[in-house]
Short mmCIF file of C-alpha atoms and ligand atoms in Angstrom, two decimals:
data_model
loop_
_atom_site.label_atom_id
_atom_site.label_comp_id
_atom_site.label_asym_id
_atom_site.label_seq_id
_atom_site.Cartn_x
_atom_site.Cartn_y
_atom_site.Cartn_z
CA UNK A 1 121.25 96.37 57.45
CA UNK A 2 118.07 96.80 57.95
CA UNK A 3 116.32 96.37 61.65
CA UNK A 4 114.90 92.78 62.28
CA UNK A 5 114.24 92.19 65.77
CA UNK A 6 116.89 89.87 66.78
CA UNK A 7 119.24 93.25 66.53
CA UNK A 8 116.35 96.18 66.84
CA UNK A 9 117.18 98.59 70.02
CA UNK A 10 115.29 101.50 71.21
CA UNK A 11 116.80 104.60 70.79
CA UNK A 12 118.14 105.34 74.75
CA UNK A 13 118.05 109.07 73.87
CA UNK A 14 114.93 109.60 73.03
CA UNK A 15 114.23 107.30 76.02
CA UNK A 16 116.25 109.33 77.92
CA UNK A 17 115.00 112.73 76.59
CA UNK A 18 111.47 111.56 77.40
CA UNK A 19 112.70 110.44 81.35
CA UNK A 20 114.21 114.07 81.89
CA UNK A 21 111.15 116.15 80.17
CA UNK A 22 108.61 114.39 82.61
CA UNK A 23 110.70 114.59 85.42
CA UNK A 24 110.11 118.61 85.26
CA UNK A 25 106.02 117.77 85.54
CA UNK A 26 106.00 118.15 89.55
CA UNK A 27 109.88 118.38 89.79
CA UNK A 28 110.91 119.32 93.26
CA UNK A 29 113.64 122.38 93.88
CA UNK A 30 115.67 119.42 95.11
CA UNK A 31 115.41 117.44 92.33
CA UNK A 32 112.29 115.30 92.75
CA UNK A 33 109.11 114.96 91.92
CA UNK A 34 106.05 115.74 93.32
CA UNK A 35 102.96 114.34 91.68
CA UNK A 36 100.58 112.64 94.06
CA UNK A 37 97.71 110.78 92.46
CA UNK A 38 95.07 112.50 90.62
CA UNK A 39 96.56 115.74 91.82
CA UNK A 40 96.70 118.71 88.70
CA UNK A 41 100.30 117.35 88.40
CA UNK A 42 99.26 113.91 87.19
CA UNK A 43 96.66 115.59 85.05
CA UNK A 44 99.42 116.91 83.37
CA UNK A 45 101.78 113.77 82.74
CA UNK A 46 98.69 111.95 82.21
CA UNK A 47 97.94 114.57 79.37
CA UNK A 48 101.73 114.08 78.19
CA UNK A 49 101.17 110.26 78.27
CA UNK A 50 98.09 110.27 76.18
CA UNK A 51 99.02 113.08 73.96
CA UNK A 52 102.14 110.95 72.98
CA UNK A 53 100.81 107.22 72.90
CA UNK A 54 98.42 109.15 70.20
CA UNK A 55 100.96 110.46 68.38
CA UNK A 56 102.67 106.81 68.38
CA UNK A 57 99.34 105.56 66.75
CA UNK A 58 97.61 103.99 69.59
CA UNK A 59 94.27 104.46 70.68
CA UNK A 60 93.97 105.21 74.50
CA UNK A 61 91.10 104.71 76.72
CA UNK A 62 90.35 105.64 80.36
CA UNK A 63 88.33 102.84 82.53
CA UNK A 64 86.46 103.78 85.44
CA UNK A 65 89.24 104.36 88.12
CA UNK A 66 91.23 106.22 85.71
CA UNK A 67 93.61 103.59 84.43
CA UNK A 68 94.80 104.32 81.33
CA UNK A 69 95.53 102.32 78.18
CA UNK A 70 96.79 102.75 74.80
CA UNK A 71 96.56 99.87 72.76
CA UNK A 72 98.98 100.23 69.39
CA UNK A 73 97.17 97.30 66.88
CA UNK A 74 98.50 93.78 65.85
CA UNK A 75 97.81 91.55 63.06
CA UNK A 76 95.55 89.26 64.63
CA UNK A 77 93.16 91.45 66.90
CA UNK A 78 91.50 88.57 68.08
CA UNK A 79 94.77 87.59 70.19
CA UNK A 80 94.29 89.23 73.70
CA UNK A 81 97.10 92.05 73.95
CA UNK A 82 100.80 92.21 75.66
CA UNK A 83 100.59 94.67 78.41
CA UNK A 84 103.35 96.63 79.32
CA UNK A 85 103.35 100.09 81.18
CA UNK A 86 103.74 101.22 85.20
CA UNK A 87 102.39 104.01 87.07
CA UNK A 88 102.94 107.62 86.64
CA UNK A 89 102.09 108.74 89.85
CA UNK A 90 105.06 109.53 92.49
CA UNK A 91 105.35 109.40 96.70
CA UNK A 92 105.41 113.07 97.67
CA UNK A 93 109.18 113.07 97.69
CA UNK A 94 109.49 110.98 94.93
CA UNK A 95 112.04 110.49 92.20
CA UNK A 96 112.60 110.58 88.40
CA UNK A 97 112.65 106.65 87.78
CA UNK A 98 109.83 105.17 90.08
CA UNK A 99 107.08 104.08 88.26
CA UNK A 100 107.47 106.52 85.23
CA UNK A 101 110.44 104.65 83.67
CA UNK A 102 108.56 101.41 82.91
CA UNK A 103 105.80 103.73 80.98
CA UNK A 104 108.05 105.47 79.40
CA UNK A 105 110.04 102.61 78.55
CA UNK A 106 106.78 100.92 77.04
CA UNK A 107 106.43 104.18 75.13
CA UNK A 108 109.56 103.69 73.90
CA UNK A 109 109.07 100.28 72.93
CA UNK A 110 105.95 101.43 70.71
CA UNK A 111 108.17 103.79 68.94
CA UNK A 112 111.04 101.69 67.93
CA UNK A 113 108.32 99.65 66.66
CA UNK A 114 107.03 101.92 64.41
CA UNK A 115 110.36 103.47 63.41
CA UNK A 116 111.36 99.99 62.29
CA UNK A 117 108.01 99.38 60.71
CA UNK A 118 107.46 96.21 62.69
CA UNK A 119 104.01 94.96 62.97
CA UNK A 120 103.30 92.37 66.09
CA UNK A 121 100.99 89.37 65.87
CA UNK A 122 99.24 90.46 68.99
CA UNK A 123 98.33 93.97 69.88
CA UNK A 124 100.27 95.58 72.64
CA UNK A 125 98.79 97.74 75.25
CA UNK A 126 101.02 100.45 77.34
CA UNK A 127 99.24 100.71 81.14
CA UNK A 128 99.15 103.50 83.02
CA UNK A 129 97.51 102.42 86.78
CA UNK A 130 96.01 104.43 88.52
CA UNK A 131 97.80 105.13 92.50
CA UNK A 132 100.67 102.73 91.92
CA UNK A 133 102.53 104.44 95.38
CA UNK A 134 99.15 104.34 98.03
CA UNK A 135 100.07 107.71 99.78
CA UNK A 136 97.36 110.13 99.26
CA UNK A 137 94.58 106.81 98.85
CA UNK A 138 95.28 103.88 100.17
CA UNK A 139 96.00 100.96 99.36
CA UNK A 140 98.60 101.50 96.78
CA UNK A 141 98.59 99.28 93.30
CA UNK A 142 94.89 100.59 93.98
CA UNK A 143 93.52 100.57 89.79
CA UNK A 144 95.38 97.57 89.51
CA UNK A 145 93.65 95.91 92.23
CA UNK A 146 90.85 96.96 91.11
CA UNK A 147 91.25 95.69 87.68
CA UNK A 148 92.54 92.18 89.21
CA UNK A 149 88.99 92.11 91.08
CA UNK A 150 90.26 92.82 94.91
CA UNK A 151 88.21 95.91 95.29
CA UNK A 152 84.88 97.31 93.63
CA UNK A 153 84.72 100.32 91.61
CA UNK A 154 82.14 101.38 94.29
CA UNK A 155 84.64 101.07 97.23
CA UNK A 156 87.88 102.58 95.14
CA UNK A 157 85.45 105.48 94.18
CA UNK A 158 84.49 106.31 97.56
CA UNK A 159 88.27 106.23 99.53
CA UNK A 160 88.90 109.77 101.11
CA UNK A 161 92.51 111.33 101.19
CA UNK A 162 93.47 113.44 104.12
CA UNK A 163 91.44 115.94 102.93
CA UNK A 164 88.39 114.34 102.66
CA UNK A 165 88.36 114.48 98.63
CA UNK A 166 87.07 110.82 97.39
CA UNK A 167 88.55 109.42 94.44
CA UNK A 168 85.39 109.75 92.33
CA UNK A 169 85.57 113.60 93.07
CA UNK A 170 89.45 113.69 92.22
CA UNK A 171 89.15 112.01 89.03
CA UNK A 172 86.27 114.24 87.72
CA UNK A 173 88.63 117.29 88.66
CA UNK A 174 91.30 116.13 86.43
CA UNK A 175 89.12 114.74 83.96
CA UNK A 176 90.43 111.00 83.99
CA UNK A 177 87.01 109.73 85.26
CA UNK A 178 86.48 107.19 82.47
CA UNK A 179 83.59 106.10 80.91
CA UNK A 180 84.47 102.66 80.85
CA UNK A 181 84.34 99.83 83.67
CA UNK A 182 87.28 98.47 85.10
CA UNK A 183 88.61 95.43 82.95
CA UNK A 184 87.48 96.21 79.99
CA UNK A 185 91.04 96.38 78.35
CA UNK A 186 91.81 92.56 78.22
CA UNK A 187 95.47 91.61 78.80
CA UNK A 188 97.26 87.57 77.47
CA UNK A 189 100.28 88.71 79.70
CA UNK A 190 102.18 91.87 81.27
CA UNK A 191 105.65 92.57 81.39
CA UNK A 192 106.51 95.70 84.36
CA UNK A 193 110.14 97.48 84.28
CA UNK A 194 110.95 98.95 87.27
CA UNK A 195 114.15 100.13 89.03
CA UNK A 196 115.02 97.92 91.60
CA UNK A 197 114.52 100.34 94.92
CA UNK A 198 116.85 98.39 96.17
CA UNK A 199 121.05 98.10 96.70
CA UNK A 200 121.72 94.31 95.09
CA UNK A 201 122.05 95.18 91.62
CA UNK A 202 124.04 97.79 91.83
CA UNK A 203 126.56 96.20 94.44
CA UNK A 204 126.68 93.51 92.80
CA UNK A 205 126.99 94.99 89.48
CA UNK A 206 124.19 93.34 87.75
CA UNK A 207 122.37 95.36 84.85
CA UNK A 208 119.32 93.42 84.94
CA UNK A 209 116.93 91.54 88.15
CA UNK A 210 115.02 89.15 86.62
CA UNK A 211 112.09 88.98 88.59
CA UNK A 212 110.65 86.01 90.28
CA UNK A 213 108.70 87.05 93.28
CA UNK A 214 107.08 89.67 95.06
CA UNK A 215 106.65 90.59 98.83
CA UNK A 216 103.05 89.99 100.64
CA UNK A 217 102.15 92.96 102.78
CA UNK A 218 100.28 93.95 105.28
CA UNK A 219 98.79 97.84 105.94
CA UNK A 220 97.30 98.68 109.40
CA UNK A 221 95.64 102.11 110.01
CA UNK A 222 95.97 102.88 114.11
CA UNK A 223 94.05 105.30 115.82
CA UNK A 224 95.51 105.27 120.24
CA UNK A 225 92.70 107.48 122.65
CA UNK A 226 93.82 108.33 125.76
CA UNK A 227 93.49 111.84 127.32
CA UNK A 228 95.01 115.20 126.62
CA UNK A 229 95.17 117.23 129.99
CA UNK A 230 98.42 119.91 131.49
CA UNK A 231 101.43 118.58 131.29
CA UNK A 232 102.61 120.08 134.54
CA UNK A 233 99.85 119.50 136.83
CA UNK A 234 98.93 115.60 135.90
CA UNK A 235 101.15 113.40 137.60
CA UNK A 236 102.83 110.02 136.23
CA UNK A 237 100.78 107.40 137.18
CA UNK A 238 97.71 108.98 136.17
CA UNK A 239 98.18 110.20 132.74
CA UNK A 240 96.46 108.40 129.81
CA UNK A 241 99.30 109.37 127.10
CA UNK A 242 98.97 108.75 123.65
CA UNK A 243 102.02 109.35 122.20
CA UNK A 244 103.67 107.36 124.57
CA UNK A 245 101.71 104.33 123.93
CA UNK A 246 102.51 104.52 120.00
CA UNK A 247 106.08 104.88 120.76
CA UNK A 248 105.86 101.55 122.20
CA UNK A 249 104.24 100.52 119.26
CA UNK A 250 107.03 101.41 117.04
CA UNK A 251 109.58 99.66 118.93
CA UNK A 252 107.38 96.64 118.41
CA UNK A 253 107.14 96.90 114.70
CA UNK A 254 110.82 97.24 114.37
CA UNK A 255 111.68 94.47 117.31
CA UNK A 256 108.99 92.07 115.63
CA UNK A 257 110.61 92.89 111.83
CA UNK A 258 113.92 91.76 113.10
CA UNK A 259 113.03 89.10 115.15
CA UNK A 260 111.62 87.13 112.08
CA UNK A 261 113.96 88.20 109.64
CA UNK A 262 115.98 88.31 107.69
CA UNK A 263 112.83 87.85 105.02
CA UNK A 264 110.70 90.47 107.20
CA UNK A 265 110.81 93.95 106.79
CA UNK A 266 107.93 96.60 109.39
CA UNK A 267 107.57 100.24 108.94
CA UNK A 268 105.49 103.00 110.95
CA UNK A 269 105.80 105.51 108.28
CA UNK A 270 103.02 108.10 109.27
CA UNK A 271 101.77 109.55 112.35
CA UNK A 272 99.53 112.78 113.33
CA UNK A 273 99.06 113.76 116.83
CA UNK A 274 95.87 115.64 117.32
CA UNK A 275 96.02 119.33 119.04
CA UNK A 276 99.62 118.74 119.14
CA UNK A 277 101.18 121.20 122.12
CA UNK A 278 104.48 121.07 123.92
CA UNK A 279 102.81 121.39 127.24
CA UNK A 280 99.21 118.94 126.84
CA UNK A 281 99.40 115.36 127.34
CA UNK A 282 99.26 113.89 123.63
CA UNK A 283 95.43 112.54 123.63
CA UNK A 284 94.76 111.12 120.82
CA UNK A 285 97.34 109.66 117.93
CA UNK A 286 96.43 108.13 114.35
CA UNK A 287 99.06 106.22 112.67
CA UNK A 288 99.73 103.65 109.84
CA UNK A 289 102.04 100.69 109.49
CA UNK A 290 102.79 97.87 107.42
CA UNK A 291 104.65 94.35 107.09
CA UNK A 292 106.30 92.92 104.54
CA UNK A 293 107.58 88.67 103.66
CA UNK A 294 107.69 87.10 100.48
CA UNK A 295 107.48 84.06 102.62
CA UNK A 296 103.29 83.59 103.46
CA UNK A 297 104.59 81.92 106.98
CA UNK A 298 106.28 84.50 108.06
CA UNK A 299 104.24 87.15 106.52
CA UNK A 300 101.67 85.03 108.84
CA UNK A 301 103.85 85.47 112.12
CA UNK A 302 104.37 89.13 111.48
CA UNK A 303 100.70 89.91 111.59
CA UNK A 304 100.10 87.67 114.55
CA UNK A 305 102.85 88.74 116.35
CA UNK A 306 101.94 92.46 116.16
CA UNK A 307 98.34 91.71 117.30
CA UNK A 308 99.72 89.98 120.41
CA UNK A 309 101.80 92.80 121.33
CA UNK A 310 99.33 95.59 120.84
CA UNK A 311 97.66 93.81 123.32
CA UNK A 312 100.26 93.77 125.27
CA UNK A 313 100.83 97.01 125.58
CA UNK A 314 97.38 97.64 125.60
CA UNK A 315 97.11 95.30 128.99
CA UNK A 316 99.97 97.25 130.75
CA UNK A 317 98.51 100.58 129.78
CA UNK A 318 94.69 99.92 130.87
CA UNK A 319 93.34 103.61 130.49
CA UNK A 320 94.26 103.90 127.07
CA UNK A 321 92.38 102.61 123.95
CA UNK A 322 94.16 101.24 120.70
CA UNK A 323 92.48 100.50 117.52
CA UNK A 324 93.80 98.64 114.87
CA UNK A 325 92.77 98.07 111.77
CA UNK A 326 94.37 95.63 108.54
CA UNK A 327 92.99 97.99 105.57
CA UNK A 328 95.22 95.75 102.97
CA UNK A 329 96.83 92.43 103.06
CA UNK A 330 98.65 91.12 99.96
CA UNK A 331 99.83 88.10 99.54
CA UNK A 332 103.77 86.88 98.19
CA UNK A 333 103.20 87.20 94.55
CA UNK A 334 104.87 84.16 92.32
CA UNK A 335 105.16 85.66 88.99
CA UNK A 336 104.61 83.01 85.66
CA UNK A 337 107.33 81.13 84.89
CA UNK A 338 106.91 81.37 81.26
CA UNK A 339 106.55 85.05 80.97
CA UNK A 340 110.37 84.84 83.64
CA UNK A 341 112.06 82.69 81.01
CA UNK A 342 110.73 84.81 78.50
CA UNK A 343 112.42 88.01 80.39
CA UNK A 344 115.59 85.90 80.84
CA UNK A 345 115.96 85.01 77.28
CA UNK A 346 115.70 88.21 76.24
CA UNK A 347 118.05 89.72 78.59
CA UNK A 348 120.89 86.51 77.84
CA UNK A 349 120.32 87.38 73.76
CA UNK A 350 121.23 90.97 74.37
CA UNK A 351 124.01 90.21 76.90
CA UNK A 352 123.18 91.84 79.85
CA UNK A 353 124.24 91.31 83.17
CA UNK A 354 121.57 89.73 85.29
CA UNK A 355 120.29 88.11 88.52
CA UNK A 356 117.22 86.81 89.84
CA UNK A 357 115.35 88.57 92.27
CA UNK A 358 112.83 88.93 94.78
CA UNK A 359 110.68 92.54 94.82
CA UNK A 360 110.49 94.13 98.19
CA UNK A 361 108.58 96.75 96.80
CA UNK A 362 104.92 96.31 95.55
CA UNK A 363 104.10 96.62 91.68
CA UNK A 364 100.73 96.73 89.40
CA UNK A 365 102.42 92.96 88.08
CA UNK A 366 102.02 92.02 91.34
CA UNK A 367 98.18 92.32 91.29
CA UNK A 368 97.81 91.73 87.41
CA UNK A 369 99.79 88.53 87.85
CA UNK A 370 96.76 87.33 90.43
CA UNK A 371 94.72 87.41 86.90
CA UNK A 372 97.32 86.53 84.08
CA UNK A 373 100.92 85.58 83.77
CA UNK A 374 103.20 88.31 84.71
CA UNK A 375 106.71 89.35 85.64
CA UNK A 376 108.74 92.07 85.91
CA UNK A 377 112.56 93.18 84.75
CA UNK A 378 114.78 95.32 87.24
CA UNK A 379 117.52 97.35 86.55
CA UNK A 380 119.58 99.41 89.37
CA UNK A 381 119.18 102.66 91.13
CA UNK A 382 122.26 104.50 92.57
CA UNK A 383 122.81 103.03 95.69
CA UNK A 384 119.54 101.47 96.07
CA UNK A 385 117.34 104.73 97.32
CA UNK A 386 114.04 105.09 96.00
CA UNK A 387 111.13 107.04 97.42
CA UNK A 388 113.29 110.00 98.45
CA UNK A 389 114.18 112.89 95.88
CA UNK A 390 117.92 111.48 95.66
CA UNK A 391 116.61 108.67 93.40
CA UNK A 392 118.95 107.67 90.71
CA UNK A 393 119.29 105.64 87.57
CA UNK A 394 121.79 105.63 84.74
CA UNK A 395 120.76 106.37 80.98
CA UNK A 396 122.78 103.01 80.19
CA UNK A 397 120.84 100.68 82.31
CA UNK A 398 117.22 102.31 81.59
CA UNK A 399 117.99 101.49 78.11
CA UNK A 400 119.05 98.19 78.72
CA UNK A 401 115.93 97.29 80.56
CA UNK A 402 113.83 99.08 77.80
CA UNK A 403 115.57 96.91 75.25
CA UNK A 404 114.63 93.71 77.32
CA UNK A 405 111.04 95.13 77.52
CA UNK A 406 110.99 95.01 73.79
CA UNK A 407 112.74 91.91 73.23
CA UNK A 408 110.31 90.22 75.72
CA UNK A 409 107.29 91.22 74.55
CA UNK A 410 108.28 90.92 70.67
CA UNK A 411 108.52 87.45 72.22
CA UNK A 412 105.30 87.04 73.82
CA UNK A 413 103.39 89.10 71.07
CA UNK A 414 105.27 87.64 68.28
CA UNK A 415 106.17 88.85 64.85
O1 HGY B 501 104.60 100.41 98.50
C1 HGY B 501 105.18 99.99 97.50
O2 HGY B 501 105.91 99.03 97.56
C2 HGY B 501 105.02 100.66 96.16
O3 HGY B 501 106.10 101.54 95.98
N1 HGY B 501 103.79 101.39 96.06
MN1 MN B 502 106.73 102.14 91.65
MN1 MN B 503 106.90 103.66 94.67
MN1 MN B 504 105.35 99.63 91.31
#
């Protein structure tokens, strides 16, 4: 019989091949991966991406931030294309799934077009966005921000990581600082797969999240001055401590997260004390934190709330300084309706499992959708971890999610 797209599938081994020969591209001894953003490790999957959405047929180009796109022709070239793709960078203690497995899948997608010879009404273009995870630049989703108009090219170029290296300088080290400006690859729609990052799939034994909505968030960079001086000699009362003050600070983010949950989530997930010494007075502490709500109230609340009790603390500890600062602030995403019933169709006609969900995590949709209609399709990861080197997905359910990619977008770009 031969393969019309009511029954076409994408071959889960080749999928699954592609998943495990990436993974070794910054794989970690304990079996994660390590490839921070425009490091020489995401030159090298971004090489491997290129190289093989070439090989599929596509053209690729590189806009000014480094987000990548290979566009695989339709019929009609005047339609604007299907986007479909992810990120390929990883957290530093990242895992196989996050990210890569909706390019790949996408990749995967072009192929079992070609194998079956199908040509699409639209053409479809597999994304690759630049800093999808935010922890070497922030904020994260940073190309596709940029390409949904929330920053300028100017201000992306000119970020600084840790080590002082912009982003303009990083891209022209690994060669992915593109000629063209941001935008230039027009989209009609986009259609993300991601693993969930999250336990309700898999306890609930759903193959597929249907997407609906996204989280807002709010990131906060915190820098607390106080005084470092000899920890034996300085008494109590008149020590300006640093380190103290942020652990205050921390208690608040996690008291204030709970106290308007359950749709709130607050993290402190970095901190660097400077001249750190078990016997000085901690004198200075930078930090970063963040809030999360897919409810804009409460989202609301949880910035408010923090303010008021950095002051707080602030007012009961008079001789030392905090500074904070909202560096990003994202709003609950609402992804398009039509795109979610498309997602949901395609998902019923092949039988999977699913539920609807909410994303607690952030995703390039997220900021694309601010600019066209978008949504995203979830499948699980073993027991819900993501952004630690134990992350797991099953070769079963990444295929099932790459087989609702295609069936979506065969949808949206038509036949
Ligand atoms: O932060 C996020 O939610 C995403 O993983 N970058
Ligand atoms: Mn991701
Ligand atoms: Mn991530
Ligand atoms: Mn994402």
């Amino acid at each position: 019989m031969t393969d019309t797209p009511s029954n076409l599938q994408i071959q889960s081994d080749r999928l699954w091949g592609a998943i495990l020969e990436t993974a070794e591209i910054g794989g970690t001894p304990k079996g994660g991966v390590r490839r921070l953003t425009l490091s020489e490790e995401d030159r090298i999957v971004r090489d491997w991406f290129r190289k093989a959405c070439e090989d599929a047929g596509c053209t690729v180009t590189v806009d000014a931030l480094g987000n990548m796109f290979a566009l695989r022709p339709g019929r009609d070239p005047s339609k604007a294309a299907i986007g479909l793709g992810s990120h390929l960078d990883t957290q530093p203690t990242g895992g196989k799934f996050d990210g890569i497995l909706g390019t790949l899948a996408a990749l995967e997608v072009l192929r079992t077009l070609n194998d079956a010879g199908i040509e699409t009404d639209a053409p479809l273009c597999v994304a690759n966005w630049t800093n999808e995870e935010g922890s070497r630049y922030a904020p994260a989703m940073m190309g596709s921000a940029a390409y949904a108009g929330d920053f300028t090219v100017e201000n992306i170029l000119a970020r600084r990581d840790g080590e002082g290296i912009t982003v303009g300088e990083a891209l022209k080290t690994i060669g992915y600082d593109g000629p063209d400006a941001v935008g230039t690859q027009k989209f009609g729609a986009f259609v993300e797969l991601h693993i969930e990052q999250g336990p309700l799939l898999e306890a609930e034994a759903k193959t597929i999240g249907v997407v609906e909505h996204g989280q807002g968030i709010i990131w906060y960079d915190g820098r607390i001055t106080g005084f470092e001086s000899h920890a034996g000699t300085t008494p109590m009362p008149l020590r300006r401590d640093a380190l103290a003050t942020f652990s205050e600070i921390v208690l608040a983010v996690e008291r204030i997260a709970r106290e308007l949950g359950p749709n709130a989530v607050g993290t402190v997930g970095e901190v660097t004390i400077a001249n750190p010494s078990r016997n000085v007075i901690p004198g200075e502490v930078s930090f970063t934190c963040e809030f999360r709500s897919s409810d804009s109230d409460t989202l609301k609340a949880l910035g408010e709330t923090f303010a008021a009790a950095v002051k707080d603390i602030g007012s009961h500890r008079p001789r030392v300084e905090i500074d904070l600062e909202i560096v990003w602030r994202k709003e609950p995403t609402h992804f398009d309706p039509k795109i979610i019933s498309a997602v949901r169709e395609a998902t019923e006609a092949l039988g999977y499992s699913n539920r609807p969900m909410v994303s607690g995590a952030g995703h390039d949709a997220c900021n694309l959708n601010q600019i066209m209609p978008a949504a995203m399709i979830f499948v699980p990861c073993k027991d819900g971890v993501s952004h630690n080197e134990l992350e797991d997905a099953t070769q079963a359910d990444c295929a099932a999610g790459a087989n609702v990619l295609l069936h979506t977008v065969l949808a949206l770009a038509g036949v």
